[in-house]
Amino acid sequence: MAPSLSPVGLRWIDYTIIGVYFLFVLGIGWRLRRAMKTSTDFFLSGRSLPAWITGLAFLSANLGAQEVIGMGASGAKYGISTSHFYWIGAVPAMLFVGLFMMPFYYGSRARSVPEYLRLRFDEKTRAFNAVSFAVMTVFSSGVSMYAMGELMHLLLGWSFNFSVLMSAAIVLSYILLGGLTSAIYNEVLQFFLIVFGFAPLVIVGLNEVGGWSGLTAKLTALAVSQGHSADAYTHAWRGMGAPEHNLIGVEWFGLVMGLGFVLSFGYWCTDFLVVQRAMAADSMEAARRTPLIAAVPKMVFPFLVILPGMIALVIGGSGIIPAKVGPGGGPLLNAAGKVVLDYDLATPSMLMHLFPNGMLGLGLAALLASFMSGMAGNVTAFNTVWTYDLYQAYVRKDASDEHLLWIGRAATVVGILLAIAAAYVAAAFNNIMELLQLVFAFVNAPLFATFFLGMFWRRTTGHGAFFGLLSGTLAAAVHHGLTLPAGSVPGVKGGYFGVLETFPSELGQTFWTAIFAWTTCFVVTIVVSLLTRPRPDEELRGLVYALTPRPVSTARSFYERPAFLGALTILLLLALNLLFA
Amino acid sequence: MSATGDLDVRVPIGGLFVLLGILLTAYGYLSPTRNGQINLWWGLVMLVFGVLMLLLAP
């Protein structure tokens, strides 16, 4: 029988801690309100921030609910293999964007990623990217709000309306007052709060299960009792030879190419939400170091967010993860008659069971911080793309800087209102949101092929990029429509054109859909580019590798140089993969 | 004045952690099975981190 989760009783100390955190968040916005004099101040922090701040913000903007709650859930489902989402699915791409792509983003003085696409290709490619990105950020923000509202209702009994409107009002206030600087400063604050809120959870949790050796012994016994191999939960690479031999249900090639290359590089190297943080850096050197600095804590984050999920699976003998609720109100049972656990509640259950009042307030503040940093990242990216890439490009080309600043603030309000609407749509029609996220996945999958060819092959043309993106998106939809994960019915999970192949897991299908989309985009972009006229070299200086002078490091110390940071990170990455192989 | 308004981010971080550290330590000290003292000890850790941040902020 799986345990149940009932709303917990907070005391004055918990409310005080959460209240003090909110006051500081708003205080940062208030303190910065007079510094927002130009649109560059508001959208790009005046390109004035040091690398350590933009580096932590680069990481923290990605620390939304998906990370803290989702990775804890994956830790409970897949064990230490979840670290692939970091050591394969994030850090290599962060190194690549810092060492090789940032010189073009920062050096071109583009104010956004879509604007880089206009400089490198043409207007239609920029419009395609800007519109899809703007819609996507608003919906992502709404889904994050929805998840937070649901969780706070479940954990604390707070009403859904109160949670959604309170978080929206706080994020709106500090961005409206202090622009991107306020968002970045708060992301750095939230980074430290998340670390200090979750580190004791891991320490106390490990203490409860008898340390690392106790945890691995319990997980080994659990794996055997479930019919898996003994090291299924405790080793990341064993069993990756075939999808049926590991908990993720993916073979090594699908993992490395689908997650490690296509999806990971597509997100970390092209998503304006994270690239915007590097664009706010005070120099080319700082912009290049931004993702490299972020890569170091990113490597150790699995121990902070995955371990609570793994511990929740075995703590107290049979774990503390509650069951999903079935249609009749009792625990949900699968086809084999076994209880289906609600893995999304793994980390929140750990907070509730292990933290006394006081620490509970700190843990909940960290949880709220993760939701709000993800939300703020989306909103600041949205208001910039809306103002520079849609409003200034198509509505008022000659708008004054003062007018753009006003439009940016208005876009912040509209973006938050749309996100609130998206949260309520998600609450009412969960399937619609699932469908929308699927469409976004189709649009994102081929993106890196366009950027890679654009930056490293000067022959790539605007027509090639545009039709490559379109065909890649179409290929993703076709592949998804012809495949299905095992145990699913045709519909939003795929198979809507017929089922040519069944994947052992949903992740396997996702990774291979991405591989198909990327490859199609890559090939079509090359073919169309060879059939169309390229731009003259003088128009591409600073935008492509062959026509851009190599950046020379100005760092005073060897350990500040991007090349040294990159080499050190690769060594640490190899060590971690070997240690947990 | 730059887009940071001359505000060093370590000041609000240090201030928040000092305040939360004092709150947790005091609560753990005034109202003390195995995790009961975690408020006291973790509060002290946060307090030290907050002071360090303020010192690193001239």
CSV table of C-alpha atoms in Angstrom, one decimal, chain A residues 225-401:
chain,number,residue,atom,x,y,z
A,225,SER,CA,12.3,-7.5,-6.5
A,226,GLN,CA,10.9,-5.7,-9.5
A,227,GLY,CA,12.5,-8.1,-12.0
A,228,HIS,CA,15.2,-5.6,-13.2
A,229,SER,CA,18.9,-6.1,-13.2
A,230,ALA,CA,20.5,-5.5,-9.8
A,231,ASP,CA,22.3,-2.3,-10.9
A,232,ALA,CA,19.3,-0.8,-12.8
A,233,TYR,CA,18.9,2.1,-10.3
A,234,THR,CA,22.5,2.6,-9.3
A,235,HIS,CA,24.5,2.6,-12.5
A,236,ALA,CA,24.1,5.0,-15.4
A,237,TRP,CA,25.7,3.2,-18.4
A,238,ARG,CA,25.3,-0.5,-17.7
A,239,GLY,CA,22.4,-2.0,-19.7
A,240,MET,CA,22.5,0.8,-22.3
A,241,GLY,CA,23.3,-1.7,-25.0
A,242,ALA,CA,19.6,-2.4,-25.6
A,243,PRO,CA,16.5,-0.5,-24.6
A,244,GLU,CA,14.9,-3.5,-22.7
A,245,HIS,CA,18.0,-3.7,-20.4
A,246,ASN,CA,17.6,-0.3,-18.7
A,247,LEU,CA,14.9,1.7,-17.0
A,248,ILE,CA,14.8,4.6,-19.5
A,249,GLY,CA,14.0,2.2,-22.3
A,250,VAL,CA,16.5,3.7,-24.8
A,251,GLU,CA,19.7,2.3,-26.3
A,252,TRP,CA,23.0,4.2,-26.1
A,253,PHE,CA,22.9,5.6,-29.7
A,254,GLY,CA,19.4,7.0,-29.3
A,255,LEU,CA,20.4,8.5,-26.0
A,256,VAL,CA,23.7,10.1,-27.2
A,257,MET,CA,22.3,11.3,-30.6
A,258,GLY,CA,18.7,12.1,-29.6
A,259,LEU,CA,19.2,13.6,-26.2
A,260,GLY,CA,23.0,14.4,-26.1
A,261,PHE,CA,23.2,16.0,-29.5
A,262,VAL,CA,19.9,17.0,-31.1
A,263,LEU,CA,17.6,18.0,-28.2
A,264,SER,CA,20.4,19.2,-25.9
A,265,PHE,CA,22.2,21.4,-28.4
A,266,GLY,CA,18.9,22.5,-29.8
A,267,TYR,CA,18.0,23.9,-26.3
A,268,TRP,CA,21.2,25.2,-24.8
A,269,CYS,CA,22.7,26.6,-28.0
A,270,THR,CA,19.6,28.2,-29.6
A,271,ASP,CA,17.0,29.0,-26.9
A,272,PHE,CA,16.9,32.7,-26.3
A,273,LEU,CA,15.8,32.2,-22.7
A,274,VAL,CA,19.3,31.0,-21.7
A,275,VAL,CA,21.3,32.8,-24.4
A,276,GLN,CA,19.8,36.2,-23.3
A,277,ARG,CA,21.7,35.8,-20.0
A,278,ALA,CA,25.0,35.5,-21.8
A,279,MET,CA,24.1,38.5,-24.0
A,280,ALA,CA,23.8,40.6,-20.8
A,281,ALA,CA,27.5,40.0,-20.0
A,282,ASP,CA,29.9,43.0,-19.9
A,283,SER,CA,32.4,41.6,-22.5
A,284,MET,CA,32.9,38.9,-25.1
A,285,GLU,CA,35.1,37.1,-22.7
A,286,ALA,CA,32.4,37.2,-20.0
A,287,ALA,CA,29.7,36.1,-22.5
A,288,ARG,CA,31.9,33.1,-23.5
A,289,ARG,CA,32.5,32.2,-19.9
A,290,THR,CA,28.8,32.4,-18.9
A,291,PRO,CA,27.8,28.9,-20.0
A,292,LEU,CA,31.1,27.5,-19.0
A,293,ILE,CA,30.7,28.8,-15.4
A,294,ALA,CA,27.1,27.4,-15.4
A,295,ALA,CA,28.3,24.0,-16.5
A,296,VAL,CA,30.2,23.4,-13.3
A,297,PRO,CA,27.2,23.5,-10.9
A,298,LYS,CA,25.1,21.9,-13.6
A,299,MET,CA,27.4,18.8,-13.3
A,300,VAL,CA,26.8,18.4,-9.6
A,301,PHE,CA,23.1,19.3,-9.7
A,302,PRO,CA,22.0,15.7,-10.1
A,303,PHE,CA,23.1,15.1,-6.5
A,304,LEU,CA,20.8,17.9,-5.4
A,305,VAL,CA,17.6,17.1,-7.5
A,306,ILE,CA,17.8,13.4,-8.5
A,307,LEU,CA,18.9,11.9,-5.1
A,308,PRO,CA,15.8,13.1,-3.3
A,309,GLY,CA,13.7,11.1,-5.7
A,310,MET,CA,15.9,8.0,-5.4
A,311,ILE,CA,15.8,8.2,-1.6
A,312,ALA,CA,12.0,8.7,-1.6
A,313,LEU,CA,11.7,5.4,-3.3
A,314,VAL,CA,13.2,3.4,-0.4
A,315,ILE,CA,13.2,5.5,2.7
A,316,GLY,CA,11.4,4.0,5.6
A,317,GLY,CA,11.5,0.5,4.1
A,318,SER,CA,8.9,0.8,1.4
A,319,GLY,CA,9.3,4.5,0.3
A,320,ILE,CA,7.1,7.5,0.8
A,321,ILE,CA,5.9,8.3,-2.7
A,322,PRO,CA,2.1,8.4,-2.7
A,323,ALA,CA,0.0,6.6,-5.3
A,324,LYS,CA,-1.8,8.3,-8.1
A,325,VAL,CA,-5.5,8.6,-7.4
A,326,GLY,CA,-7.8,6.3,-9.4
A,327,PRO,CA,-11.2,7.2,-10.8
A,328,GLY,CA,-13.0,5.8,-7.7
A,329,GLY,CA,-10.8,7.9,-5.3
A,330,GLY,CA,-8.6,4.9,-4.3
A,331,PRO,CA,-5.1,4.3,-5.5
A,332,LEU,CA,-4.7,3.9,-9.3
A,333,LEU,CA,-3.8,0.3,-10.3
A,334,ASN,CA,-2.0,-0.7,-13.6
A,335,ALA,CA,-3.0,-3.6,-15.8
A,336,ALA,CA,-1.0,-6.0,-13.6
A,337,GLY,CA,-3.0,-4.9,-10.5
A,338,LYS,CA,0.0,-3.0,-9.0
A,339,VAL,CA,-0.3,0.5,-7.5
A,340,VAL,CA,0.9,3.3,-9.8
A,341,LEU,CA,3.1,5.8,-7.9
A,342,ASP,CA,2.8,9.6,-8.5
A,343,TYR,CA,6.5,10.2,-9.1
A,344,ASP,CA,5.9,14.0,-9.4
A,345,LEU,CA,5.3,14.0,-5.6
A,346,ALA,CA,8.7,12.3,-4.8
A,347,THR,CA,10.6,15.4,-3.9
A,348,PRO,CA,7.6,17.3,-2.2
A,349,SER,CA,7.0,14.1,-0.1
A,350,MET,CA,10.6,14.2,1.1
A,351,LEU,CA,10.2,17.9,2.1
A,352,MET,CA,7.0,17.0,4.1
A,353,HIS,CA,8.4,13.9,5.8
A,354,LEU,CA,11.9,15.0,6.7
A,355,PHE,CA,11.8,18.7,7.4
A,356,PRO,CA,10.5,20.1,10.7
A,357,ASN,CA,8.7,23.5,10.7
A,358,GLY,CA,11.4,26.2,10.0
A,359,MET,CA,13.3,24.0,7.5
A,360,LEU,CA,10.0,23.3,5.9
A,361,GLY,CA,9.5,27.0,5.2
A,362,LEU,CA,13.0,27.2,3.7
A,363,GLY,CA,12.3,24.1,1.5
A,364,LEU,CA,9.0,25.6,0.3
A,365,ALA,CA,10.6,28.9,-0.4
A,366,ALA,CA,13.2,27.1,-2.5
A,367,LEU,CA,10.4,25.3,-4.3
A,368,LEU,CA,8.6,28.6,-5.0
A,369,ALA,CA,11.9,30.1,-6.1
A,370,SER,CA,12.4,27.4,-8.7
A,371,PHE,CA,8.9,28.0,-10.1
A,372,MET,CA,9.4,31.8,-10.2
A,373,SER,CA,12.9,31.7,-11.7
A,374,GLY,CA,11.6,29.6,-14.6
A,375,MET,CA,8.6,31.8,-15.0
A,376,ALA,CA,10.7,35.0,-15.0
A,377,GLY,CA,13.1,33.6,-17.5
A,378,ASN,CA,10.2,33.0,-19.9
A,379,VAL,CA,8.7,36.4,-19.4
A,380,THR,CA,11.9,38.3,-20.0
A,381,ALA,CA,12.7,36.4,-23.1
A,382,PHE,CA,9.1,36.9,-24.3
A,383,ASN,CA,9.1,40.7,-23.8
A,384,THR,CA,12.4,41.1,-25.6
A,385,VAL,CA,11.4,39.0,-28.7
A,386,TRP,CA,8.0,40.7,-28.8
A,387,THR,CA,9.5,44.2,-28.7
A,388,TYR,CA,12.6,43.8,-31.0
A,389,ASP,CA,11.6,41.0,-33.3
A,390,LEU,CA,7.9,41.5,-33.8
A,391,TYR,CA,6.8,45.0,-32.8
A,392,GLN,CA,9.9,46.9,-34.0
A,393,ALA,CA,10.3,44.7,-37.1
A,394,TYR,CA,6.7,44.7,-38.3
A,395,VAL,CA,4.6,47.4,-36.5
A,396,ARG,CA,6.9,50.5,-35.9
A,397,LYS,CA,10.3,50.3,-37.5
A,398,ASP,CA,11.2,53.8,-36.5
A,399,ALA,CA,10.1,53.6,-32.9
A,400,SER,CA,12.2,55.7,-30.4
A,401,ASP,CA,14.1,54.0,-27.7
